[in-house]
């Protein structure tokens, strides 16, 4: 009888031990299936958001190939016939001198970005690595410039450009955007992370402060790329300052020239406006595609710092 009970106890013990891995396996499979469903739902939600954000751009691109009656009908999305009539009309200067205005926008954005990056990086280096009287007051002034709305600065900037005899020219738009309070604050924080020992080593070898500043530029390359890309996009899509400073069509930027066609008495095809908008958006999108790897690595390096 004792042997029977002992065998039963051993059998129940073995059964319970053998059942434990089975339950654990079921729990693991259940958690794995739940994780897959969560990942699937998250991916579907992100795809839906991407479709919602991409639809206006896709509609704008398809509208460049449509006539006015097709544009105002929401469906179908694709045009009945693909043609480049609106692009040819826009590039030929039939309505506005768009090729010249496109080059004006490119010149203003590139020049303003180069000046803003250089001047902001130099000012940030001085604020971060040099002590002088009035440093805090000047840095507070840079912060104050960020807090003041751009619309409040329009009339003083207009009077200043008028006194310098720069109105209706590209430099009347370049100079107001060449100095950025955000850029000064940003590069001040970036340069504070640089070790002082490297700068002292360069100074001990007889390098001037200008040479020291040039030597640190490779060290802050991620910050230069990130800020340069952001400022170029802001300068390219700037509307208020060019609208106030530029009056002649030959000197206007592409965005201001296209906006002047809306509501005009001319019967302008909306496909032409969509073509101009698509061509205006293209440079910033192309620039991001070209430098997205460097931009992402720049953000990652800045985060690690």
Coordinates of C-alpha atoms in Angstrom, one line a residue:
X1 CA 0.0 0.0 0.0
X2 CA 2.8 2.4 0.8
X3 CA 4.4 1.6 -2.5
X4 CA 1.2 2.5 -4.3
X5 CA 1.0 5.8 -2.5
X6 CA 4.6 6.5 -3.3
X7 CA 4.2 5.8 -6.9
X8 CA 1.1 8.0 -7.0
X9 CA 3.0 10.8 -5.4
X10 CA 5.9 10.4 -7.8
X11 CA 3.4 10.4 -10.7
X12 CA 1.7 13.5 -9.5
X13 CA 5.0 15.2 -8.9
X14 CA 6.2 14.3 -12.4
X15 CA 2.9 15.4 -13.9
X16 CA 3.1 18.8 -12.2
X17 CA 6.7 19.3 -13.2
X18 CA 5.9 18.4 -16.8
X19 CA 2.8 20.7 -16.8
X20 CA 4.7 23.8 -15.7
X21 CA 6.7 24.3 -19.0
X22 CA 3.5 23.9 -21.0
X23 CA 1.8 26.7 -19.1
X24 CA 4.9 28.9 -19.4
X25 CA 5.0 28.2 -23.2
X26 CA 1.4 29.2 -23.5
X27 CA 2.0 32.5 -21.7
X28 CA 5.0 33.2 -23.8
X29 CA 3.1 32.6 -27.0
X30 CA 0.2 34.7 -25.8
X31 CA 2.5 37.6 -25.0
X32 CA 4.3 37.2 -28.3
X33 CA 1.0 37.3 -30.2
X34 CA -0.1 40.3 -28.2
X35 CA 3.1 42.1 -29.0
X36 CA 2.7 41.4 -32.7
X37 CA -0.9 42.8 -32.7
X38 CA 0.3 45.9 -31.0
X39 CA 3.1 46.3 -33.5
X40 CA 0.6 45.7 -36.4
X41 CA -1.8 48.3 -35.0
X42 CA 1.0 50.9 -34.5
X43 CA 2.3 50.3 -38.0
X44 CA -1.3 50.7 -39.4
X45 CA -1.8 53.9 -37.5
X46 CA 1.5 55.4 -38.7
X47 CA 0.7 54.4 -42.3
X48 CA -2.6 56.2 -41.9
X49 CA -0.9 59.3 -40.6
X50 CA 1.6 59.2 -43.5
X51 CA -1.3 58.9 -46.0
X52 CA -3.1 61.9 -44.4
X53 CA 0.0 64.1 -44.6
X54 CA 1.0 63.0 -48.1
X55 CA -2.5 63.3 -49.7
X56 CA -2.4 67.2 -50.0
X57 CA 1.0 67.0 -51.7
X58 CA -0.2 64.2 -54.0
X59 CA -3.3 66.2 -54.8
X60 CA -1.2 69.3 -55.6
X61 CA 1.1 67.3 -57.9
X62 CA -1.8 65.7 -59.8
X63 CA -3.5 69.1 -60.1
X64 CA -0.6 70.4 -62.1
X65 CA -1.7 68.1 -64.9
X66 CA -5.4 69.1 -64.8
X67 CA -7.6 71.8 -66.2
X68 CA -9.8 73.9 -64.0
X69 CA -13.0 71.8 -64.2
X70 CA -11.0 68.7 -63.2
X71 CA -9.3 70.4 -60.3
X72 CA -12.6 71.4 -58.6
X73 CA -13.9 67.8 -58.8
X74 CA -12.4 65.9 -55.9
X75 CA -12.5 62.5 -57.7
X76 CA -10.8 60.9 -59.5
X77 CA -7.4 61.9 -58.2
X78 CA -5.6 61.1 -61.5
X79 CA -6.1 63.5 -64.4
X80 CA -7.8 62.3 -67.6
X81 CA -4.7 63.2 -69.6
X82 CA -1.2 64.0 -68.4
X83 CA 0.2 67.1 -70.0
X84 CA 3.0 69.6 -69.2
X85 CA 1.1 72.7 -70.5
X86 CA 1.1 74.4 -67.1
X87 CA 4.8 73.8 -66.5
X88 CA 5.7 75.1 -70.0
X89 CA 3.6 78.2 -69.5
X90 CA 5.2 78.9 -66.1
X91 CA 8.8 78.4 -67.3
X92 CA 8.3 80.4 -70.4
X93 CA 7.3 83.5 -68.3
X94 CA 3.9 83.8 -69.9
X95 CA 2.2 85.0 -66.7
X96 CA 5.1 85.9 -64.4
X97 CA 8.9 85.8 -64.8
X98 CA 9.0 82.7 -62.7
X99 CA 12.5 81.4 -63.7
X100 CA 14.0 84.7 -62.6
X101 CA 12.0 84.7 -59.4
X102 CA 13.0 81.1 -58.6
X103 CA 16.6 82.1 -59.0
X104 CA 16.0 85.1 -56.7
X105 CA 14.6 82.8 -54.0
X106 CA 17.6 80.4 -54.4
X107 CA 20.1 83.2 -54.1
X108 CA 18.4 84.9 -51.1
X109 CA 18.0 81.6 -49.3
X110 CA 21.6 80.4 -49.9
X111 CA 23.2 83.8 -49.0
X112 CA 21.0 84.3 -45.9
X113 CA 21.7 80.7 -44.7
X114 CA 25.5 81.1 -45.1
X115 CA 25.5 84.4 -43.3
X116 CA 23.2 83.2 -40.5
X117 CA 25.2 80.0 -39.9
X118 CA 28.6 81.9 -39.9
X119 CA 27.5 84.8 -37.8
X120 CA 25.5 82.7 -35.3
X121 CA 28.3 80.2 -34.8
X122 CA 30.8 83.1 -34.3
X123 CA 28.6 84.8 -31.8
X124 CA 27.8 81.6 -30.0
X125 CA 31.6 80.8 -29.7
X126 CA 32.2 84.3 -28.2
X127 CA 29.4 84.0 -25.7
X128 CA 30.4 80.5 -24.7
X129 CA 34.2 80.8 -24.4
X130 CA 34.9 84.5 -23.6
X131 CA 34.2 86.7 -20.7
X132 CA 33.7 90.4 -21.2
X133 CA 31.7 93.3 -19.9
X134 CA 28.1 93.3 -21.0
X135 CA 28.1 89.6 -22.1
X136 CA 24.9 88.8 -20.1
X137 CA 23.2 91.9 -21.4
X138 CA 23.9 91.1 -25.0
X139 CA 22.9 87.5 -24.6
X140 CA 19.6 88.7 -23.0
X141 CA 19.2 90.9 -26.0
X142 CA 19.5 87.9 -28.3
X143 CA 16.8 86.2 -26.2
X144 CA 14.6 89.3 -26.4
X145 CA 14.9 89.3 -30.2
X146 CA 13.5 85.8 -30.3
X147 CA 10.5 86.8 -28.1
X148 CA 9.6 89.8 -30.2
X149 CA 7.1 88.9 -33.0
X150 CA 8.5 89.3 -36.6
X151 CA 5.6 91.5 -37.6
X152 CA 6.6 94.2 -35.0
X153 CA 10.1 94.4 -36.7
X154 CA 8.8 95.0 -40.2
X155 CA 8.5 98.8 -40.1
X156 CA 11.9 99.4 -38.4
X157 CA 13.5 97.0 -40.9
X158 CA 11.8 98.7 -43.8
X159 CA 13.1 102.2 -42.6
X160 CA 16.6 100.8 -42.1
X161 CA 16.7 99.2 -45.6
X162 CA 15.4 102.5 -47.0
X163 CA 18.2 104.5 -45.3
X164 CA 20.7 102.0 -46.7
X165 CA 19.2 102.3 -50.2
X166 CA 18.7 98.6 -50.4
X167 CA 14.9 98.4 -51.0
X168 CA 13.6 96.3 -53.9
X169 CA 16.8 94.3 -53.9
X170 CA 17.9 90.9 -52.6
X171 CA 20.0 92.3 -49.8
X172 CA 17.0 94.0 -48.3
X173 CA 15.7 90.4 -47.6
X174 CA 19.1 88.8 -46.8
X175 CA 20.3 91.2 -44.1
X176 CA 17.2 91.1 -41.8
X177 CA 17.4 87.3 -41.7
X178 CA 21.2 87.0 -41.5
X179 CA 21.2 87.6 -37.7
X180 CA 19.2 85.1 -35.8
X181 CA 18.6 85.2 -32.0
X182 CA 17.7 81.5 -32.1
X183 CA 21.0 80.7 -33.9
X184 CA 23.0 82.6 -31.3
X185 CA 21.4 80.8 -28.4
X186 CA 21.7 77.4 -30.2
X187 CA 25.4 77.8 -31.0
X188 CA 26.2 79.2 -27.5
X189 CA 24.9 76.0 -26.0
X190 CA 26.8 73.9 -28.5
X191 CA 30.1 75.6 -28.0
X192 CA 29.8 75.3 -24.2
X193 CA 30.1 71.6 -24.6
X194 CA 33.6 72.0 -26.2
X195 CA 36.4 71.3 -23.7
X196 CA 38.5 74.3 -22.8
X197 CA 41.7 72.2 -23.0
X198 CA 41.5 72.0 -26.8
X199 CA 41.1 75.7 -27.1
X200 CA 44.0 76.4 -24.7
X201 CA 46.2 74.0 -26.6
X202 CA 45.6 75.8 -29.8
X203 CA 46.3 79.2 -28.1
X204 CA 49.5 77.9 -26.6
X205 CA 50.7 77.0 -30.1
X206 CA 50.2 80.7 -31.2
X207 CA 46.8 80.4 -32.9
X208 CA 44.7 83.6 -33.0
X209 CA 41.1 83.6 -31.8
X210 CA 40.0 83.6 -35.4
X211 CA 42.2 80.5 -36.1
X212 CA 40.8 78.8 -33.0
X213 CA 37.3 79.4 -34.1
X214 CA 38.0 77.9 -37.5
X215 CA 39.6 74.9 -35.8
X216 CA 36.5 74.1 -33.8
X217 CA 34.2 74.2 -36.8
X218 CA 34.8 70.5 -37.7
X219 CA 33.9 69.6 -34.1
X220 CA 30.5 71.2 -34.4
X221 CA 29.8 70.1 -37.9
X222 CA 26.6 68.3 -36.8
X223 CA 25.2 71.5 -35.4
X224 CA 26.2 73.5 -38.5
X225 CA 24.4 71.0 -40.8
X226 CA 21.2 70.9 -38.6
X227 CA 20.9 74.6 -38.2
X228 CA 21.8 75.3 -41.8
X229 CA 19.1 73.0 -43.1
X230 CA 16.5 74.5 -40.8
X231 CA 17.4 78.1 -41.6
X232 CA 17.4 77.4 -45.4
X233 CA 13.9 76.0 -45.2
X234 CA 12.8 79.1 -43.2
X235 CA 14.5 81.5 -45.6
X236 CA 13.1 79.7 -48.6
X237 CA 9.5 79.9 -47.4
X238 CA 9.8 83.4 -45.9
X239 CA 6.9 85.5 -47.1
X240 CA 6.5 88.7 -45.0
X241 CA 9.9 90.3 -45.4
X242 CA 10.0 89.8 -49.2
X243 CA 6.5 91.0 -49.6
X244 CA 7.3 94.3 -47.8
X245 CA 10.8 94.8 -49.2
X246 CA 10.4 93.8 -52.9
X247 CA 8.1 95.5 -55.3
X248 CA 9.2 94.8 -58.9
X249 CA 8.3 91.4 -60.4
X250 CA 11.9 90.9 -61.5
X251 CA 13.1 91.0 -57.9
X252 CA 10.3 89.1 -56.2
X253 CA 10.7 85.7 -54.7
X254 CA 8.8 82.7 -56.2
X255 CA 6.4 82.4 -53.2
X256 CA 5.5 86.1 -53.2
X257 CA 5.0 86.1 -57.0
X258 CA 2.7 83.1 -56.9
X259 CA 0.7 84.6 -54.1
X260 CA 0.2 87.8 -56.1
X261 CA -1.6 85.7 -58.8
X262 CA -4.3 84.6 -56.4
X263 CA -7.4 86.8 -56.6
X264 CA -6.1 88.8 -59.5
X265 CA -8.4 89.9 -62.3
X266 CA -6.6 87.6 -64.8
X267 CA -8.2 84.3 -65.6
X268 CA -5.2 82.3 -64.4
X269 CA -5.4 78.5 -64.6
X270 CA -5.2 76.9 -61.1
X271 CA -3.1 74.2 -62.5
X272 CA -0.4 76.8 -63.2
X273 CA -0.6 77.9 -59.6
X274 CA -0.3 74.3 -58.5
X275 CA 2.7 73.8 -60.8
X276 CA 4.4 76.8 -59.3
X277 CA 3.7 75.6 -55.8
X278 CA 5.1 72.1 -56.6
X279 CA 8.3 73.6 -58.0
X280 CA 8.6 75.9 -55.0
X281 CA 8.3 73.0 -52.6
X282 CA 10.7 70.8 -54.6
X283 CA 14.1 72.4 -53.5
X284 CA 13.5 72.0 -49.8
X285 CA 12.3 68.4 -50.2
X286 CA 15.2 67.5 -52.5
X287 CA 17.7 69.2 -50.0
X288 CA 16.3 67.1 -47.2
X289 CA 16.5 63.9 -49.2
X290 CA 20.2 64.7 -50.0
X291 CA 21.3 65.5 -46.4
X292 CA 18.8 63.4 -44.4
X293 CA 21.5 60.9 -43.4
X294 CA 23.8 63.7 -42.2
X295 CA 20.8 65.5 -40.5
X296 CA 19.8 62.4 -38.6
X297 CA 23.3 61.7 -37.5
X298 CA 23.7 65.3 -36.5
X299 CA 20.7 65.1 -34.3
X300 CA 21.9 61.8 -32.8
X301 CA 25.3 63.2 -32.0
X302 CA 23.8 66.4 -30.5
X303 CA 21.6 64.2 -28.3
X304 CA 24.5 62.1 -27.1
X305 CA 26.5 65.3 -26.3

